[in-house]
Amino acid sequence: NYNNAIPSGYYEIQSKVSGKIFSVDNGGFVNGKNIVMNSDSNLTSQAIYLSNNGDGTYTLKSYNSNRLLEKNSNNLFQNTGNNSASQKFKIINGSVTGEYYIESVLDGTIIGINSNLQYNNLTFNSKYNKTPNNIFKFNGISTLPTNGGVAQDNLGQFYKIKVKHSNFYLDMGSYYNGYKLVQYPNTNGDNQIFYFQKTDDGYYNLKAAHSGKPLDVLGYSTANFAYIGQWESNNAQNQKWIIIKDGDGYFRVISAFSEKSLDVGGFSQSPGALVIQYEYNGCDNQKFSLEASQYRSSMLSPYYEYVDLDTNKLYSFTSIVNGKVMDIQNSSLNNGARIIAGTNIYSSSQYFK
């Protein structure tokens, strides 16, 4: 019979047979990471939030990634919440109090283990195959672990990003595509302010406030030492980032594409040192503090700043939202010609007095 009375809260989900518990593979934060069985190590990736939906179903959410557990073919993995049946489960009472089967709402199969070995993927079996391999316990967690970090999904909008080891700020010194990210002393400039824009799949675009262009792992590289720059927004995975808060209060910034961390190259303390991606190692050149900025209250709110321009010079105007420039369509000279936002090609139709 189904159990609809388990209260919402954080649990370790433990196999009756192996004694091992649900864990996000390698403590990963990205969509698609499998859920595996691992020894209890008090990691954030082993804490699961069980949410009672009030309709006889439950969702299971990883504490470290803030992503829901989902049935995918015959495996259990994590993904951005989508309210689908594949992310909902029912709890079936076992023959012993405190022991349960976990049934997928999608197709009625139940979660099980296929080995007592560590790091083995979970599997799904027929609900009528109620063997000990399919029995789990929900062990309540009174104090959440801090080892492993927690993905942030409710950050504000504008931040300055300060490097722990150098006390410099991440700095984007140009409007151009491909320009590389550096660290630099505080200038109070808009090029040291980044807009944290949530994406539909649960990541962030980090857009330089002065250019409107997101940080980008240049060249779609997954390698250590790859440069970080800015590029016009294209919704590609190498422009998506995960913000992880660690137990020491600092943050790491992880590429959703490569799963590597922002890193001030060579542990440099020099102004202008380049920022790269590198395997996370916990060093202070990969740790950051976030300083909320008053640059704008909202990307949707009007923002005005009066500046004195030289009327003898030509200017181009770049949108902070999409990085495109003001342009006269088809370079028309006619009255009534449309003003559009276009890619900067340095055309005379993109310069104004």
PDB file of N, CA and C in Angstrom, residues 11-90:
ATOM      1  N   TYR A  11      16.562  14.048   3.543  1.00  0.00           N
ATOM      2  CA  TYR A  11      16.814  12.663   3.927  1.00  0.00           C
ATOM      3  C   TYR A  11      18.064  12.146   3.210  1.00  0.00           C
ATOM      4  N   GLU A  12      18.681  11.140   3.818  1.00  0.00           N
ATOM      5  CA  GLU A  12      19.562  10.237   3.091  1.00  0.00           C
ATOM      6  C   GLU A  12      18.730   9.013   2.746  1.00  0.00           C
ATOM      7  N   ILE A  13      18.792   8.587   1.485  1.00  0.00           N
ATOM      8  CA  ILE A  13      18.015   7.427   1.044  1.00  0.00           C
ATOM      9  C   ILE A  13      18.980   6.252   0.955  1.00  0.00           C
ATOM     10  N   GLN A  14      18.773   5.271   1.828  1.00  0.00           N
ATOM     11  CA  GLN A  14      19.750   4.194   2.045  1.00  0.00           C
ATOM     12  C   GLN A  14      19.208   2.844   1.592  1.00  0.00           C
ATOM     13  N   SER A  15      20.051   2.099   0.883  1.00  0.00           N
ATOM     14  CA  SER A  15      19.687   0.749   0.466  1.00  0.00           C
ATOM     15  C   SER A  15      19.684  -0.191   1.666  1.00  0.00           C
ATOM     16  N   LYS A  16      18.647  -1.010   1.766  1.00  0.00           N
ATOM     17  CA  LYS A  16      18.591  -2.004   2.843  1.00  0.00           C
ATOM     18  C   LYS A  16      19.707  -3.033   2.692  1.00  0.00           C
ATOM     19  N   VAL A  17      20.026  -3.399   1.472  1.00  0.00           N
ATOM     20  CA  VAL A  17      20.977  -4.478   1.223  1.00  0.00           C
ATOM     21  C   VAL A  17      22.421  -4.017   1.376  1.00  0.00           C
ATOM     22  N   SER A  18      22.781  -2.937   0.711  1.00  0.00           N
ATOM     23  CA  SER A  18      24.191  -2.514   0.679  1.00  0.00           C
ATOM     24  C   SER A  18      24.555  -1.513   1.764  1.00  0.00           C
ATOM     25  N   GLY A  19      23.552  -0.840   2.319  1.00  0.00           N
ATOM     26  CA  GLY A  19      23.814   0.212   3.303  1.00  0.00           C
ATOM     27  C   GLY A  19      24.295   1.505   2.671  1.00  0.00           C
ATOM     28  N   LYS A  20      24.483   1.515   1.346  1.00  0.00           N
ATOM     29  CA  LYS A  20      24.937   2.720   0.662  1.00  0.00           C
ATOM     30  C   LYS A  20      23.749   3.631   0.370  1.00  0.00           C
ATOM     31  N   ILE A  21      24.051   4.898   0.045  1.00  0.00           N
ATOM     32  CA  ILE A  21      22.986   5.883  -0.088  1.00  0.00           C
ATOM     33  C   ILE A  21      23.027   6.572  -1.454  1.00  0.00           C
ATOM     34  N   PHE A  22      21.870   7.150  -1.808  1.00  0.00           N
ATOM     35  CA  PHE A  22      21.775   7.914  -3.056  1.00  0.00           C
ATOM     36  C   PHE A  22      22.834   9.021  -3.049  1.00  0.00           C
ATOM     37  N   SER A  23      23.542   9.177  -4.161  1.00  0.00           N
ATOM     38  CA  SER A  23      24.547  10.230  -4.308  1.00  0.00           C
ATOM     39  C   SER A  23      24.557  10.703  -5.760  1.00  0.00           C
ATOM     40  N   VAL A  24      24.704  12.011  -5.948  1.00  0.00           N
ATOM     41  CA  VAL A  24      24.897  12.520  -7.307  1.00  0.00           C
ATOM     42  C   VAL A  24      26.302  12.124  -7.755  1.00  0.00           C
ATOM     43  N   ASP A  25      26.396  11.501  -8.913  1.00  0.00           N
ATOM     44  CA  ASP A  25      27.681  11.001  -9.402  1.00  0.00           C
ATOM     45  C   ASP A  25      28.735  12.106  -9.406  1.00  0.00           C
ATOM     46  N   ASN A  26      29.831  11.859  -8.700  1.00  0.00           N
ATOM     47  CA  ASN A  26      30.962  12.774  -8.638  1.00  0.00           C
ATOM     48  C   ASN A  26      30.575  14.137  -8.075  1.00  0.00           C
ATOM     49  N   GLY A  27      29.474  14.192  -7.314  1.00  0.00           N
ATOM     50  CA  GLY A  27      29.042  15.466  -6.742  1.00  0.00           C
ATOM     51  C   GLY A  27      28.674  16.491  -7.784  1.00  0.00           C
ATOM     52  N   GLY A  28      28.252  16.046  -8.974  1.00  0.00           N
ATOM     53  CA  GLY A  28      28.051  16.943 -10.107  1.00  0.00           C
ATOM     54  C   GLY A  28      26.850  17.862  -9.943  1.00  0.00           C
ATOM     55  N   PHE A  29      26.901  18.993 -10.672  1.00  0.00           N
ATOM     56  CA  PHE A  29      25.864  20.014 -10.567  1.00  0.00           C
ATOM     57  C   PHE A  29      25.051  20.173 -11.845  1.00  0.00           C
ATOM     58  N   VAL A  30      25.450  19.504 -12.929  1.00  0.00           N
ATOM     59  CA  VAL A  30      24.798  19.743 -14.221  1.00  0.00           C
ATOM     60  C   VAL A  30      23.672  18.747 -14.450  1.00  0.00           C
ATOM     61  N   ASN A  31      22.772  19.115 -15.361  1.00  0.00           N
ATOM     62  CA  ASN A  31      21.714  18.193 -15.782  1.00  0.00           C
ATOM     63  C   ASN A  31      22.329  16.931 -16.383  1.00  0.00           C
ATOM     64  N   GLY A  32      21.679  15.812 -16.150  1.00  0.00           N
ATOM     65  CA  GLY A  32      22.109  14.558 -16.754  1.00  0.00           C
ATOM     66  C   GLY A  32      23.021  13.711 -15.889  1.00  0.00           C
ATOM     67  N   LYS A  33      23.467  14.237 -14.735  1.00  0.00           N
ATOM     68  CA  LYS A  33      24.316  13.428 -13.859  1.00  0.00           C
ATOM     69  C   LYS A  33      23.496  12.301 -13.245  1.00  0.00           C
ATOM     70  N   ASN A  34      24.032  11.082 -13.312  1.00  0.00           N
ATOM     71  CA  ASN A  34      23.331   9.932 -12.755  1.00  0.00           C
ATOM     72  C   ASN A  34      23.358   9.953 -11.226  1.00  0.00           C
ATOM     73  N   ILE A  35      22.345   9.305 -10.667  1.00  0.00           N
ATOM     74  CA  ILE A  35      22.324   9.056  -9.225  1.00  0.00           C
ATOM     75  C   ILE A  35      22.893   7.659  -9.009  1.00  0.00           C
ATOM     76  N   VAL A  36      23.893   7.564  -8.153  1.00  0.00           N
ATOM     77  CA  VAL A  36      24.588   6.307  -7.902  1.00  0.00           C
ATOM     78  C   VAL A  36      24.526   5.995  -6.406  1.00  0.00           C
ATOM     79  N   MET A  37      24.979   4.807  -6.049  1.00  0.00           N
ATOM     80  CA  MET A  37      25.046   4.408  -4.650  1.00  0.00           C
ATOM     81  C   MET A  37      26.473   4.603  -4.151  1.00  0.00           C
ATOM     82  N   ASN A  38      26.602   5.187  -2.954  1.00  0.00           N
ATOM     83  CA  ASN A  38      27.913   5.510  -2.416  1.00  0.00           C
ATOM     84  C   ASN A  38      27.875   5.379  -0.898  1.00  0.00           C
ATOM     85  N   SER A  39      29.037   5.190  -0.296  1.00  0.00           N
ATOM     86  CA  SER A  39      29.118   5.152   1.165  1.00  0.00           C
ATOM     87  C   SER A  39      28.777   6.527   1.733  1.00  0.00           C
ATOM     88  N   ASP A  40      28.230   6.539   2.913  1.00  0.00           N
ATOM     89  CA  ASP A  40      27.841   7.789   3.561  1.00  0.00           C
ATOM     90  C   ASP A  40      29.089   8.601   3.899  1.00  0.00           C
ATOM     91  N   SER A  41      29.234   9.766   3.246  1.00  0.00           N
ATOM     92  CA  SER A  41      30.396  10.632   3.478  1.00  0.00           C
ATOM     93  C   SER A  41      29.987  12.025   3.932  1.00  0.00           C
ATOM     94  N   ASN A  42      28.708  12.196   4.304  1.00  0.00           N
ATOM     95  CA  ASN A  42      28.199  13.478   4.776  1.00  0.00           C
ATOM     96  C   ASN A  42      28.444  14.583   3.747  1.00  0.00           C
ATOM     97  N   LEU A  43      28.169  14.272   2.476  1.00  0.00           N
ATOM     98  CA  LEU A  43      28.346  15.232   1.391  1.00  0.00           C
ATOM     99  C   LEU A  43      27.018  15.899   1.044  1.00  0.00           C
ATOM    100  N   THR A  44      27.109  17.135   0.517  1.00  0.00           N
ATOM    101  CA  THR A  44      25.889  17.806   0.078  1.00  0.00           C
ATOM    102  C   THR A  44      25.204  17.033  -1.044  1.00  0.00           C
ATOM    103  N   SER A  45      25.983  16.294  -1.831  1.00  0.00           N
ATOM    104  CA  SER A  45      25.426  15.527  -2.949  1.00  0.00           C
ATOM    105  C   SER A  45      24.690  14.275  -2.491  1.00  0.00           C
ATOM    106  N   GLN A  46      24.668  14.029  -1.168  1.00  0.00           N
ATOM    107  CA  GLN A  46      23.969  12.857  -0.643  1.00  0.00           C
ATOM    108  C   GLN A  46      22.704  13.230   0.128  1.00  0.00           C
ATOM    109  N   ALA A  47      22.424  14.510   0.196  1.00  0.00           N
ATOM    110  CA  ALA A  47      21.205  14.968   0.865  1.00  0.00           C
ATOM    111  C   ALA A  47      20.115  15.174  -0.183  1.00  0.00           C
ATOM    112  N   ILE A  48      18.964  14.560   0.035  1.00  0.00           N
ATOM    113  CA  ILE A  48      17.845  14.627  -0.910  1.00  0.00           C
ATOM    114  C   ILE A  48      16.649  15.257  -0.207  1.00  0.00           C
ATOM    115  N   TYR A  49      16.060  16.277  -0.853  1.00  0.00           N
ATOM    116  CA  TYR A  49      14.851  16.871  -0.283  1.00  0.00           C
ATOM    117  C   TYR A  49      13.637  16.137  -0.833  1.00  0.00           C
ATOM    118  N   LEU A  50      12.909  15.484   0.072  1.00  0.00           N
ATOM    119  CA  LEU A  50      11.686  14.775  -0.278  1.00  0.00           C
ATOM    120  C   LEU A  50      10.520  15.733  -0.096  1.00  0.00           C
ATOM    121  N   SER A  51       9.817  16.022  -1.187  1.00  0.00           N
ATOM    122  CA  SER A  51       8.708  16.972  -1.130  1.00  0.00           C
ATOM    123  C   SER A  51       7.390  16.246  -1.360  1.00  0.00           C
ATOM    124  N   ASN A  52       6.511  16.309  -0.361  1.00  0.00           N
ATOM    125  CA  ASN A  52       5.193  15.695  -0.455  1.00  0.00           C
ATOM    126  C   ASN A  52       4.293  16.628  -1.255  1.00  0.00           C
ATOM    127  N   ASN A  53       3.867  16.197  -2.437  1.00  0.00           N
ATOM    128  CA  ASN A  53       3.084  17.059  -3.315  1.00  0.00           C
ATOM    129  C   ASN A  53       1.616  17.154  -2.927  1.00  0.00           C
ATOM    130  N   GLY A  54       1.197  16.348  -1.945  1.00  0.00           N
ATOM    131  CA  GLY A  54      -0.176  16.425  -1.463  1.00  0.00           C
ATOM    132  C   GLY A  54      -1.180  15.668  -2.314  1.00  0.00           C
ATOM    133  N   ASP A  55      -0.701  15.011  -3.371  1.00  0.00           N
ATOM    134  CA  ASP A  55      -1.605  14.246  -4.247  1.00  0.00           C
ATOM    135  C   ASP A  55      -1.215  12.771  -4.293  1.00  0.00           C
ATOM    136  N   GLY A  56      -0.455  12.338  -3.283  1.00  0.00           N
ATOM    137  CA  GLY A  56       0.004  10.952  -3.260  1.00  0.00           C
ATOM    138  C   GLY A  56       1.333  10.751  -3.951  1.00  0.00           C
ATOM    139  N   THR A  57       1.920  11.834  -4.458  1.00  0.00           N
ATOM    140  CA  THR A  57       3.210  11.727  -5.125  1.00  0.00           C
ATOM    141  C   THR A  57       4.248  12.576  -4.403  1.00  0.00           C
ATOM    142  N   TYR A  58       5.507  12.287  -4.707  1.00  0.00           N
ATOM    143  CA  TYR A  58       6.639  13.010  -4.126  1.00  0.00           C
ATOM    144  C   TYR A  58       7.613  13.404  -5.233  1.00  0.00           C
ATOM    145  N   THR A  59       8.349  14.480  -4.998  1.00  0.00           N
ATOM    146  CA  THR A  59       9.520  14.781  -5.818  1.00  0.00           C
ATOM    147  C   THR A  59      10.756  14.663  -4.937  1.00  0.00           C
ATOM    148  N   LEU A  60      11.877  14.319  -5.565  1.00  0.00           N
ATOM    149  CA  LEU A  60      13.150  14.142  -4.882  1.00  0.00           C
ATOM    150  C   LEU A  60      14.142  15.140  -5.483  1.00  0.00           C
ATOM    151  N   LYS A  61      14.675  16.025  -4.642  1.00  0.00           N
ATOM    152  CA  LYS A  61      15.532  17.106  -5.118  1.00  0.00           C
ATOM    153  C   LYS A  61      16.895  17.028  -4.460  1.00  0.00           C
ATOM    154  N   SER A  62      17.952  17.050  -5.289  1.00  0.00           N
ATOM    155  CA  SER A  62      19.311  17.027  -4.758  1.00  0.00           C
ATOM    156  C   SER A  62      19.629  18.348  -4.064  1.00  0.00           C
ATOM    157  N   TYR A  63      20.170  18.260  -2.871  1.00  0.00           N
ATOM    158  CA  TYR A  63      20.530  19.474  -2.124  1.00  0.00           C
ATOM    159  C   TYR A  63      21.663  20.217  -2.803  1.00  0.00           C
ATOM    160  N   ASN A  64      22.663  19.488  -3.322  1.00  0.00           N
ATOM    161  CA  ASN A  64      23.846  20.188  -3.844  1.00  0.00           C
ATOM    162  C   ASN A  64      23.588  20.835  -5.202  1.00  0.00           C
ATOM    163  N   SER A  65      22.724  20.256  -6.017  1.00  0.00           N
ATOM    164  CA  SER A  65      22.530  20.788  -7.375  1.00  0.00           C
ATOM    165  C   SER A  65      21.221  21.547  -7.539  1.00  0.00           C
ATOM    166  N   ASN A  66      20.300  21.405  -6.577  1.00  0.00           N
ATOM    167  CA  ASN A  66      18.964  22.003  -6.695  1.00  0.00           C
ATOM    168  C   ASN A  66      18.235  21.504  -7.942  1.00  0.00           C
ATOM    169  N   ARG A  67      18.485  20.261  -8.333  1.00  0.00           N
ATOM    170  CA  ARG A  67      17.825  19.663  -9.483  1.00  0.00           C
ATOM    171  C   ARG A  67      17.042  18.423  -9.051  1.00  0.00           C
ATOM    172  N   LEU A  68      15.979  18.149  -9.770  1.00  0.00           N
ATOM    173  CA  LEU A  68      15.101  17.042  -9.400  1.00  0.00           C
ATOM    174  C   LEU A  68      15.599  15.726  -9.969  1.00  0.00           C
ATOM    175  N   LEU A  69      15.338  14.656  -9.218  1.00  0.00           N
ATOM    176  CA  LEU A  69      15.652  13.318  -9.698  1.00  0.00           C
ATOM    177  C   LEU A  69      14.578  12.906 -10.703  1.00  0.00           C
ATOM    178  N   GLU A  70      15.020  12.230 -11.744  1.00  0.00           N
ATOM    179  CA  GLU A  70      14.127  11.913 -12.861  1.00  0.00           C
ATOM    180  C   GLU A  70      14.449  10.538 -13.419  1.00  0.00           C
ATOM    181  N   LYS A  71      13.388   9.812 -13.768  1.00  0.00           N
ATOM    182  CA  LYS A  71      13.560   8.522 -14.443  1.00  0.00           C
ATOM    183  C   LYS A  71      13.910   8.785 -15.904  1.00  0.00           C
ATOM    184  N   ASN A  72      15.013   8.201 -16.351  1.00  0.00           N
ATOM    185  CA  ASN A  72      15.441   8.331 -17.739  1.00  0.00           C
ATOM    186  C   ASN A  72      15.756   6.943 -18.260  1.00  0.00           C
ATOM    187  N   SER A  73      14.862   6.412 -19.085  1.00  0.00           N
ATOM    188  CA  SER A  73      15.010   5.038 -19.553  1.00  0.00           C
ATOM    189  C   SER A  73      15.059   4.123 -18.320  1.00  0.00           C
ATOM    190  N   ASN A  74      16.208   3.489 -18.069  1.00  0.00           N
ATOM    191  CA  ASN A  74      16.282   2.594 -16.920  1.00  0.00           C
ATOM    192  C   ASN A  74      17.207   3.124 -15.839  1.00  0.00           C
ATOM    193  N   ASN A  75      17.539   4.413 -15.917  1.00  0.00           N
ATOM    194  CA  ASN A  75      18.422   5.026 -14.932  1.00  0.00           C
ATOM    195  C   ASN A  75      17.717   6.155 -14.209  1.00  0.00           C
ATOM    196  N   LEU A  76      18.292   6.543 -13.068  1.00  0.00           N
ATOM    197  CA  LEU A  76      17.833   7.695 -12.321  1.00  0.00           C
ATOM    198  C   LEU A  76      18.905   8.777 -12.444  1.00  0.00           C
ATOM    199  N   PHE A  77      18.501   9.978 -12.891  1.00  0.00           N
ATOM    200  CA  PHE A  77      19.469  11.052 -13.026  1.00  0.00           C
ATOM    201  C   PHE A  77      18.844  12.347 -12.533  1.00  0.00           C
ATOM    202  N   GLN A  78      19.596  13.453 -12.576  1.00  0.00           N
ATOM    203  CA  GLN A  78      19.064  14.732 -12.129  1.00  0.00           C
ATOM    204  C   GLN A  78      18.838  15.647 -13.324  1.00  0.00           C
ATOM    205  N   ASN A  79      17.815  16.522 -13.168  1.00  0.00           N
ATOM    206  CA  ASN A  79      17.469  17.418 -14.265  1.00  0.00           C
ATOM    207  C   ASN A  79      16.736  18.629 -13.691  1.00  0.00           C
ATOM    208  N   THR A  80      16.682  19.692 -14.486  1.00  0.00           N
ATOM    209  CA  THR A  80      15.888  20.854 -14.105  1.00  0.00           C
ATOM    210  C   THR A  80      14.431  20.449 -13.938  1.00  0.00           C
ATOM    211  N   GLY A  81      13.771  20.998 -12.938  1.00  0.00           N
ATOM    212  CA  GLY A  81      12.375  20.663 -12.695  1.00  0.00           C
ATOM    213  C   GLY A  81      11.491  21.000 -13.880  1.00  0.00           C
ATOM    214  N   ASN A  82      10.613  20.070 -14.275  1.00  0.00           N
ATOM    215  CA  ASN A  82       9.732  20.297 -15.424  1.00  0.00           C
ATOM    216  C   ASN A  82       8.304  19.809 -15.189  1.00  0.00           C
ATOM    217  N   ASN A  83       7.993  19.409 -13.959  1.00  0.00           N
ATOM    218  CA  ASN A  83       6.639  18.998 -13.574  1.00  0.00           C
ATOM    219  C   ASN A  83       6.133  17.794 -14.366  1.00  0.00           C
ATOM    220  N   SER A  84       7.040  16.973 -14.862  1.00  0.00           N
ATOM    221  CA  SER A  84       6.628  15.801 -15.632  1.00  0.00           C
ATOM    222  C   SER A  84       6.457  14.590 -14.713  1.00  0.00           C
ATOM    223  N   ALA A  85       5.751  13.573 -15.231  1.00  0.00           N
ATOM    224  CA  ALA A  85       5.545  12.344 -14.469  1.00  0.00           C
ATOM    225  C   ALA A  85       6.864  11.634 -14.196  1.00  0.00           C
ATOM    226  N   SER A  86       7.863  11.857 -15.054  1.00  0.00           N
ATOM    227  CA  SER A  86       9.161  11.196 -14.870  1.00  0.00           C
ATOM    228  C   SER A  86       9.914  11.744 -13.660  1.00  0.00           C
ATOM    229  N   GLN A  87       9.444  12.874 -13.108  1.00  0.00           N
ATOM    230  CA  GLN A  87      10.073  13.463 -11.921  1.00  0.00           C
ATOM    231  C   GLN A  87       9.204  13.293 -10.672  1.00  0.00           C
ATOM    232  N   LYS A  88       8.187  12.427 -10.766  1.00  0.00           N
ATOM    233  CA  LYS A  88       7.316  12.197  -9.622  1.00  0.00           C
ATOM    234  C   LYS A  88       7.342  10.722  -9.241  1.00  0.00           C
ATOM    235  N   PHE A  89       7.231  10.485  -7.923  1.00  0.00           N
ATOM    236  CA  PHE A  89       7.352   9.125  -7.400  1.00  0.00           C
ATOM    237  C   PHE A  89       6.295   8.889  -6.320  1.00  0.00           C
ATOM    238  N   LYS A  90       5.958   7.610  -6.145  1.00  0.00           N
ATOM    239  CA  LYS A  90       5.097   7.190  -5.044  1.00  0.00           C
ATOM    240  C   LYS A  90       5.926   6.326  -4.100  1.00  0.00           C
TER     241      LYS A  90
END
